[in-house]
Amino acid sequence: MAIKANDVVALTYRLHTVENGEKVFVEETTAEQPLDFLYGVGMMLPKFEENIADLNVGDKTSFELVPEDAYGEKDDRAFAQLPVDMFKETGLPPVGEVLPLQDNQGNQFRAVVAEVTPEVVVADLNHPMAGKTLNFDIEILNVRPATEEELSHGHSHGADGTQGH
C-alpha cells in the first residue's frame, strides 16, 4: 500500500547532520519504537513527506534536506536576554542547557543557553536543527488508513491505532 494523505505511516529513520561534508549522527528510531505519524496533515516537514510519498511497506530510501527545506537558517536575531532573577529559585543554568520557556500566549518552546553573565542569561531561540543539512535513512514499516478518531484528533494513535493519549 503506497503512502498517501491521511494514512498512518510507521517508519524507522537514522538521522545525521552534514557538517563540513561529514555526517554526524544525531538519533535513530528502531522497529520496536518506530516514528509513526499521520501523513499529509502538516505534522512532518513538507520535504520529508515529499521524499517518502508513494513508498510502500519494506521500501528504503535516503535523502538530504538543506536548511531551507528543514528548519531554516539560523537567525542571529533569535536570542533573548533573560534576567538572572528568573533563575533565583533554580540557580543559573550552564551554557548548553535546554530551557523550557513559555510565551505570553501560553505557547511552550525550548531555548538553549548561549551565555551567562552576572545580569542576564542569553537564550538561543532557534530550533536546534536550524542551519543544518539533515540526512535521513528511512525504512517504511507500516502504512494503513487512519481511523476516524485519528482523523478527528489530527494525529496517529500508534502504528496499530490502539495507543491512547
JSON list of C-alpha atoms in Angstrom, two decimals:
[
{"chain": "A", "resi": 1, "resn": "MET", "atom": "CA", "xyz": [0.00, 0.00, 0.00]},
{"chain": "A", "resi": 2, "resn": "ALA", "atom": "CA", "xyz": [1.63, 3.24, -1.14]},
{"chain": "A", "resi": 3, "resn": "ILE", "atom": "CA", "xyz": [1.70, 6.18, 1.27]},
{"chain": "A", "resi": 4, "resn": "LYS", "atom": "CA", "xyz": [-0.99, 8.79, 0.62]},
{"chain": "A", "resi": 5, "resn": "ALA", "atom": "CA", "xyz": [-2.73, 11.60, 2.52]},
{"chain": "A", "resi": 6, "resn": "ASN", "atom": "CA", "xyz": [-4.48, 10.57, 5.75]},
{"chain": "A", "resi": 7, "resn": "ASP", "atom": "CA", "xyz": [-2.50, 7.35, 6.11]},
{"chain": "A", "resi": 8, "resn": "VAL", "atom": "CA", "xyz": [-0.70, 6.47, 9.30]},
{"chain": "A", "resi": 9, "resn": "VAL", "atom": "CA", "xyz": [2.92, 5.75, 8.49]},
{"chain": "A", "resi": 10, "resn": "ALA", "atom": "CA", "xyz": [5.31, 3.87, 10.78]},
{"chain": "A", "resi": 11, "resn": "LEU", "atom": "CA", "xyz": [8.98, 4.04, 9.85]},
{"chain": "A", "resi": 12, "resn": "THR", "atom": "CA", "xyz": [12.46, 3.81, 11.19]},
{"chain": "A", "resi": 13, "resn": "TYR", "atom": "CA", "xyz": [14.98, 6.51, 10.50]},
{"chain": "A", "resi": 14, "resn": "ARG", "atom": "CA", "xyz": [18.59, 7.24, 11.12]},
{"chain": "A", "resi": 15, "resn": "LEU", "atom": "CA", "xyz": [19.31, 10.96, 11.20]},
{"chain": "A", "resi": 16, "resn": "HIS", "atom": "CA", "xyz": [22.67, 12.62, 10.61]},
{"chain": "A", "resi": 17, "resn": "THR", "atom": "CA", "xyz": [23.53, 16.25, 10.15]},
{"chain": "A", "resi": 18, "resn": "VAL", "atom": "CA", "xyz": [26.03, 17.06, 7.43]},
{"chain": "A", "resi": 19, "resn": "GLU", "atom": "CA", "xyz": [28.76, 19.34, 8.72]},
{"chain": "A", "resi": 20, "resn": "ASN", "atom": "CA", "xyz": [31.79, 20.24, 6.58]},
{"chain": "A", "resi": 21, "resn": "GLY", "atom": "CA", "xyz": [30.94, 17.34, 4.27]},
{"chain": "A", "resi": 22, "resn": "GLU", "atom": "CA", "xyz": [30.96, 14.82, 7.14]},
{"chain": "A", "resi": 23, "resn": "LYS", "atom": "CA", "xyz": [27.93, 13.00, 8.54]},
{"chain": "A", "resi": 24, "resn": "VAL", "atom": "CA", "xyz": [27.40, 13.49, 12.29]},
{"chain": "A", "resi": 25, "resn": "PHE", "atom": "CA", "xyz": [25.00, 11.04, 13.95]},
{"chain": "A", "resi": 26, "resn": "VAL", "atom": "CA", "xyz": [22.02, 12.67, 15.73]},
{"chain": "A", "resi": 27, "resn": "GLU", "atom": "CA", "xyz": [19.44, 9.97, 16.50]},
{"chain": "A", "resi": 28, "resn": "GLU", "atom": "CA", "xyz": [17.61, 6.92, 15.25]},
{"chain": "A", "resi": 29, "resn": "THR", "atom": "CA", "xyz": [14.43, 5.00, 15.82]},
{"chain": "A", "resi": 30, "resn": "THR", "atom": "CA", "xyz": [14.01, 1.23, 15.90]},
{"chain": "A", "resi": 31, "resn": "ALA", "atom": "CA", "xyz": [11.43, -1.23, 14.62]},
{"chain": "A", "resi": 32, "resn": "GLU", "atom": "CA", "xyz": [10.38, -1.74, 18.24]},
{"chain": "A", "resi": 33, "resn": "GLN", "atom": "CA", "xyz": [9.86, 2.01, 18.72]},
{"chain": "A", "resi": 34, "resn": "PRO", "atom": "CA", "xyz": [9.28, 3.49, 15.26]},
{"chain": "A", "resi": 35, "resn": "LEU", "atom": "CA", "xyz": [8.22, 7.00, 14.35]},
{"chain": "A", "resi": 36, "resn": "ASP", "atom": "CA", "xyz": [4.53, 6.97, 13.49]},
{"chain": "A", "resi": 37, "resn": "PHE", "atom": "CA", "xyz": [2.55, 9.91, 12.22]},
{"chain": "A", "resi": 38, "resn": "LEU", "atom": "CA", "xyz": [-0.49, 10.95, 10.24]},
{"chain": "A", "resi": 39, "resn": "TYR", "atom": "CA", "xyz": [0.76, 11.66, 6.74]},
{"chain": "A", "resi": 40, "resn": "GLY", "atom": "CA", "xyz": [-0.26, 14.80, 4.87]},
{"chain": "A", "resi": 41, "resn": "VAL", "atom": "CA", "xyz": [-1.64, 16.88, 7.75]},
{"chain": "A", "resi": 42, "resn": "GLY", "atom": "CA", "xyz": [1.42, 19.03, 8.46]},
{"chain": "A", "resi": 43, "resn": "MET", "atom": "CA", "xyz": [2.95, 17.04, 11.30]},
{"chain": "A", "resi": 44, "resn": "MET", "atom": "CA", "xyz": [6.22, 16.48, 9.46]},
{"chain": "A", "resi": 45, "resn": "LEU", "atom": "CA", "xyz": [8.45, 18.73, 7.40]},
{"chain": "A", "resi": 46, "resn": "PRO", "atom": "CA", "xyz": [6.86, 19.08, 3.94]},
{"chain": "A", "resi": 47, "resn": "LYS", "atom": "CA", "xyz": [10.04, 17.99, 2.13]},
{"chain": "A", "resi": 48, "resn": "PHE", "atom": "CA", "xyz": [10.35, 14.97, 4.45]},
{"chain": "A", "resi": 49, "resn": "GLU", "atom": "CA", "xyz": [6.85, 13.87, 3.42]},
{"chain": "A", "resi": 50, "resn": "GLU", "atom": "CA", "xyz": [7.60, 14.64, -0.22]},
{"chain": "A", "resi": 51, "resn": "ASN", "atom": "CA", "xyz": [10.60, 12.29, -0.09]},
{"chain": "A", "resi": 52, "resn": "ILE", "atom": "CA", "xyz": [8.56, 9.36, 1.24]},
{"chain": "A", "resi": 53, "resn": "ALA", "atom": "CA", "xyz": [5.43, 9.92, -0.88]},
{"chain": "A", "resi": 54, "resn": "ASP", "atom": "CA", "xyz": [4.22, 6.79, -2.66]},
{"chain": "A", "resi": 55, "resn": "LEU", "atom": "CA", "xyz": [6.62, 4.46, -0.84]},
{"chain": "A", "resi": 56, "resn": "ASN", "atom": "CA", "xyz": [5.38, 1.05, 0.27]},
{"chain": "A", "resi": 57, "resn": "VAL", "atom": "CA", "xyz": [5.97, -1.18, 3.28]},
{"chain": "A", "resi": 58, "resn": "GLY", "atom": "CA", "xyz": [9.53, -2.50, 3.10]},
{"chain": "A", "resi": 59, "resn": "ASP", "atom": "CA", "xyz": [10.81, 0.34, 0.93]},
{"chain": "A", "resi": 60, "resn": "LYS", "atom": "CA", "xyz": [14.02, 2.07, 1.96]},
{"chain": "A", "resi": 61, "resn": "THR", "atom": "CA", "xyz": [15.22, 5.50, 0.93]},
{"chain": "A", "resi": 62, "resn": "SER", "atom": "CA", "xyz": [17.87, 8.04, 1.81]},
{"chain": "A", "resi": 63, "resn": "PHE", "atom": "CA", "xyz": [17.70, 11.78, 1.26]},
{"chain": "A", "resi": 64, "resn": "GLU", "atom": "CA", "xyz": [19.06, 15.11, 2.43]},
{"chain": "A", "resi": 65, "resn": "LEU", "atom": "CA", "xyz": [17.16, 18.22, 3.40]},
{"chain": "A", "resi": 66, "resn": "VAL", "atom": "CA", "xyz": [19.02, 21.52, 3.14]},
{"chain": "A", "resi": 67, "resn": "PRO", "atom": "CA", "xyz": [18.28, 24.07, 5.89]},
{"chain": "A", "resi": 68, "resn": "GLU", "atom": "CA", "xyz": [15.66, 25.99, 3.90]},
{"chain": "A", "resi": 69, "resn": "ASP", "atom": "CA", "xyz": [13.74, 22.71, 3.39]},
{"chain": "A", "resi": 70, "resn": "ALA", "atom": "CA", "xyz": [14.15, 21.68, 7.02]},
{"chain": "A", "resi": 71, "resn": "TYR", "atom": "CA", "xyz": [14.28, 24.10, 9.98]},
{"chain": "A", "resi": 72, "resn": "GLY", "atom": "CA", "xyz": [15.59, 27.17, 8.18]},
{"chain": "A", "resi": 73, "resn": "GLU", "atom": "CA", "xyz": [18.81, 29.06, 8.53]},
{"chain": "A", "resi": 74, "resn": "LYS", "atom": "CA", "xyz": [19.97, 30.13, 11.98]},
{"chain": "A", "resi": 75, "resn": "ASP", "atom": "CA", "xyz": [18.56, 33.60, 12.78]},
{"chain": "A", "resi": 76, "resn": "ASP", "atom": "CA", "xyz": [21.14, 35.77, 14.54]},
{"chain": "A", "resi": 77, "resn": "ARG", "atom": "CA", "xyz": [18.28, 37.88, 15.93]},
{"chain": "A", "resi": 78, "resn": "ALA", "atom": "CA", "xyz": [16.58, 34.91, 17.64]},
{"chain": "A", "resi": 79, "resn": "PHE", "atom": "CA", "xyz": [18.21, 35.40, 21.01]},
{"chain": "A", "resi": 80, "resn": "ALA", "atom": "CA", "xyz": [16.59, 36.55, 24.23]},
{"chain": "A", "resi": 81, "resn": "GLN", "atom": "CA", "xyz": [18.20, 38.13, 27.25]},
{"chain": "A", "resi": 82, "resn": "LEU", "atom": "CA", "xyz": [16.54, 36.66, 30.33]},
{"chain": "A", "resi": 83, "resn": "PRO", "atom": "CA", "xyz": [17.11, 38.46, 33.64]},
{"chain": "A", "resi": 84, "resn": "VAL", "atom": "CA", "xyz": [19.08, 36.40, 36.16]},
{"chain": "A", "resi": 85, "resn": "ASP", "atom": "CA", "xyz": [16.22, 36.98, 38.65]},
{"chain": "A", "resi": 86, "resn": "MET", "atom": "CA", "xyz": [14.24, 34.37, 36.68]},
{"chain": "A", "resi": 87, "resn": "PHE", "atom": "CA", "xyz": [16.66, 31.75, 37.97]},
{"chain": "A", "resi": 88, "resn": "LYS", "atom": "CA", "xyz": [16.87, 32.65, 41.68]},
{"chain": "A", "resi": 89, "resn": "GLU", "atom": "CA", "xyz": [14.95, 29.51, 42.71]},
{"chain": "A", "resi": 90, "resn": "THR", "atom": "CA", "xyz": [16.68, 27.05, 40.39]},
{"chain": "A", "resi": 91, "resn": "GLY", "atom": "CA", "xyz": [20.12, 28.62, 40.09]},
{"chain": "A", "resi": 92, "resn": "LEU", "atom": "CA", "xyz": [21.82, 29.89, 36.97]},
{"chain": "A", "resi": 93, "resn": "PRO", "atom": "CA", "xyz": [21.84, 27.32, 34.17]},
{"chain": "A", "resi": 94, "resn": "PRO", "atom": "CA", "xyz": [25.09, 26.34, 32.48]},
{"chain": "A", "resi": 95, "resn": "VAL", "atom": "CA", "xyz": [25.83, 27.18, 28.84]},
{"chain": "A", "resi": 96, "resn": "GLY", "atom": "CA", "xyz": [24.28, 24.49, 26.62]},
{"chain": "A", "resi": 97, "resn": "GLU", "atom": "CA", "xyz": [21.38, 23.66, 28.95]},
{"chain": "A", "resi": 98, "resn": "VAL", "atom": "CA", "xyz": [17.95, 23.45, 27.36]},
{"chain": "A", "resi": 99, "resn": "LEU", "atom": "CA", "xyz": [15.40, 25.76, 28.99]},
{"chain": "A", "resi": 100, "resn": "PRO", "atom": "CA", "xyz": [11.66, 25.12, 28.85]},
{"chain": "A", "resi": 101, "resn": "LEU", "atom": "CA", "xyz": [10.03, 28.50, 28.19]},
{"chain": "A", "resi": 102, "resn": "GLN", "atom": "CA", "xyz": [6.54, 29.86, 27.61]},
{"chain": "A", "resi": 103, "resn": "ASP", "atom": "CA", "xyz": [5.48, 32.97, 25.70]},
{"chain": "A", "resi": 104, "resn": "ASN", "atom": "CA", "xyz": [2.70, 35.43, 26.61]},
{"chain": "A", "resi": 105, "resn": "GLN", "atom": "CA", "xyz": [0.13, 33.33, 24.71]},
{"chain": "A", "resi": 106, "resn": "GLY", "atom": "CA", "xyz": [0.99, 30.19, 26.70]},
{"chain": "A", "resi": 107, "resn": "ASN", "atom": "CA", "xyz": [2.91, 28.50, 23.86]},
{"chain": "A", "resi": 108, "resn": "GLN", "atom": "CA", "xyz": [5.68, 26.30, 25.19]},
{"chain": "A", "resi": 109, "resn": "PHE", "atom": "CA", "xyz": [9.07, 26.03, 23.49]},
{"chain": "A", "resi": 110, "resn": "ARG", "atom": "CA", "xyz": [12.68, 25.33, 24.30]},
{"chain": "A", "resi": 111, "resn": "ALA", "atom": "CA", "xyz": [15.77, 27.50, 24.13]},
{"chain": "A", "resi": 112, "resn": "VAL", "atom": "CA", "xyz": [19.45, 26.71, 24.61]},
{"chain": "A", "resi": 113, "resn": "VAL", "atom": "CA", "xyz": [21.59, 28.75, 27.00]},
{"chain": "A", "resi": 114, "resn": "ALA", "atom": "CA", "xyz": [24.21, 30.50, 24.86]},
{"chain": "A", "resi": 115, "resn": "GLU", "atom": "CA", "xyz": [25.82, 32.73, 27.51]},
{"chain": "A", "resi": 116, "resn": "VAL", "atom": "CA", "xyz": [25.53, 33.55, 31.20]},
{"chain": "A", "resi": 117, "resn": "THR", "atom": "CA", "xyz": [26.55, 36.94, 32.59]},
{"chain": "A", "resi": 118, "resn": "PRO", "atom": "CA", "xyz": [26.00, 38.45, 36.05]},
{"chain": "A", "resi": 119, "resn": "GLU", "atom": "CA", "xyz": [22.96, 40.32, 34.65]},
{"chain": "A", "resi": 120, "resn": "VAL", "atom": "CA", "xyz": [21.38, 38.05, 32.01]},
{"chain": "A", "resi": 121, "resn": "VAL", "atom": "CA", "xyz": [21.11, 34.55, 30.65]},
{"chain": "A", "resi": 122, "resn": "VAL", "atom": "CA", "xyz": [21.28, 34.70, 26.85]},
{"chain": "A", "resi": 123, "resn": "ALA", "atom": "CA", "xyz": [18.97, 32.10, 25.31]},
{"chain": "A", "resi": 124, "resn": "ASP", "atom": "CA", "xyz": [19.18, 30.92, 21.69]},
{"chain": "A", "resi": 125, "resn": "LEU", "atom": "CA", "xyz": [15.58, 30.60, 20.44]},
{"chain": "A", "resi": 126, "resn": "ASN", "atom": "CA", "xyz": [16.49, 28.97, 17.12]},
{"chain": "A", "resi": 127, "resn": "HIS", "atom": "CA", "xyz": [15.36, 25.40, 16.52]},
{"chain": "A", "resi": 128, "resn": "PRO", "atom": "CA", "xyz": [18.30, 23.11, 17.47]},
{"chain": "A", "resi": 129, "resn": "MET", "atom": "CA", "xyz": [18.47, 21.90, 13.84]},
{"chain": "A", "resi": 130, "resn": "ALA", "atom": "CA", "xyz": [18.34, 25.40, 12.30]},
{"chain": "A", "resi": 131, "resn": "GLY", "atom": "CA", "xyz": [21.11, 25.96, 9.80]},
{"chain": "A", "resi": 132, "resn": "LYS", "atom": "CA", "xyz": [21.83, 22.25, 9.45]},
{"chain": "A", "resi": 133, "resn": "THR", "atom": "CA", "xyz": [21.57, 19.93, 6.47]},
{"chain": "A", "resi": 134, "resn": "LEU", "atom": "CA", "xyz": [19.73, 16.78, 7.55]},
{"chain": "A", "resi": 135, "resn": "ASN", "atom": "CA", "xyz": [20.46, 13.34, 6.12]},
{"chain": "A", "resi": 136, "resn": "PHE", "atom": "CA", "xyz": [17.82, 10.63, 6.61]},
{"chain": "A", "resi": 137, "resn": "ASP", "atom": "CA", "xyz": [17.96, 6.88, 6.05]},
{"chain": "A", "resi": 138, "resn": "ILE", "atom": "CA", "xyz": [14.37, 5.60, 6.11]},
{"chain": "A", "resi": 139, "resn": "GLU", "atom": "CA", "xyz": [12.62, 2.23, 6.09]},
{"chain": "A", "resi": 140, "resn": "ILE", "atom": "CA", "xyz": [8.83, 2.08, 5.82]},
{"chain": "A", "resi": 141, "resn": "LEU", "atom": "CA", "xyz": [7.47, -0.47, 8.33]},
{"chain": "A", "resi": 142, "resn": "ASN", "atom": "CA", "xyz": [3.72, 0.00, 8.07]},
{"chain": "A", "resi": 143, "resn": "VAL", "atom": "CA", "xyz": [1.16, 2.05, 6.14]},
{"chain": "A", "resi": 144, "resn": "ARG", "atom": "CA", "xyz": [-2.54, 1.97, 6.99]},
{"chain": "A", "resi": 145, "resn": "PRO", "atom": "CA", "xyz": [-5.57, 4.21, 6.59]},
{"chain": "A", "resi": 146, "resn": "ALA", "atom": "CA", "xyz": [-6.11, 6.46, 9.61]},
{"chain": "A", "resi": 147, "resn": "THR", "atom": "CA", "xyz": [-9.13, 5.73, 11.78]},
{"chain": "A", "resi": 148, "resn": "GLU", "atom": "CA", "xyz": [-11.95, 8.27, 12.02]},
{"chain": "A", "resi": 149, "resn": "GLU", "atom": "CA", "xyz": [-10.81, 9.05, 15.56]},
{"chain": "A", "resi": 150, "resn": "GLU", "atom": "CA", "xyz": [-7.24, 9.71, 14.41]},
{"chain": "A", "resi": 151, "resn": "LEU", "atom": "CA", "xyz": [-8.50, 11.96, 11.63]},
{"chain": "A", "resi": 152, "resn": "SER", "atom": "CA", "xyz": [-10.71, 13.90, 14.06]},
{"chain": "A", "resi": 153, "resn": "HIS", "atom": "CA", "xyz": [-7.82, 14.24, 16.54]},
{"chain": "A", "resi": 154, "resn": "GLY", "atom": "CA", "xyz": [-5.34, 15.16, 13.79]},
{"chain": "A", "resi": 155, "resn": "HIS", "atom": "CA", "xyz": [-2.67, 12.67, 14.85]},
{"chain": "A", "resi": 156, "resn": "SER", "atom": "CA", "xyz": [-1.75, 8.98, 14.91]},
{"chain": "A", "resi": 157, "resn": "HIS", "atom": "CA", "xyz": [-2.73, 6.70, 17.77]},
{"chain": "A", "resi": 158, "resn": "GLY", "atom": "CA", "xyz": [0.29, 4.49, 17.22]},
{"chain": "A", "resi": 159, "resn": "ALA", "atom": "CA", "xyz": [1.44, 2.21, 14.46]},
{"chain": "A", "resi": 160, "resn": "ASP", "atom": "CA", "xyz": [-1.56, -0.07, 15.02]},
{"chain": "A", "resi": 161, "resn": "GLY", "atom": "CA", "xyz": [-4.05, 2.65, 16.04]},
{"chain": "A", "resi": 162, "resn": "THR", "atom": "CA", "xyz": [-4.56, 1.40, 19.60]},
{"chain": "A", "resi": 163, "resn": "GLN", "atom": "CA", "xyz": [-2.44, 3.83, 21.65]},
{"chain": "A", "resi": 164, "resn": "GLY", "atom": "CA", "xyz": [-4.36, 6.26, 23.82]},
{"chain": "A", "resi": 165, "resn": "HIS", "atom": "CA", "xyz": [-3.42, 9.79, 24.76]}
]
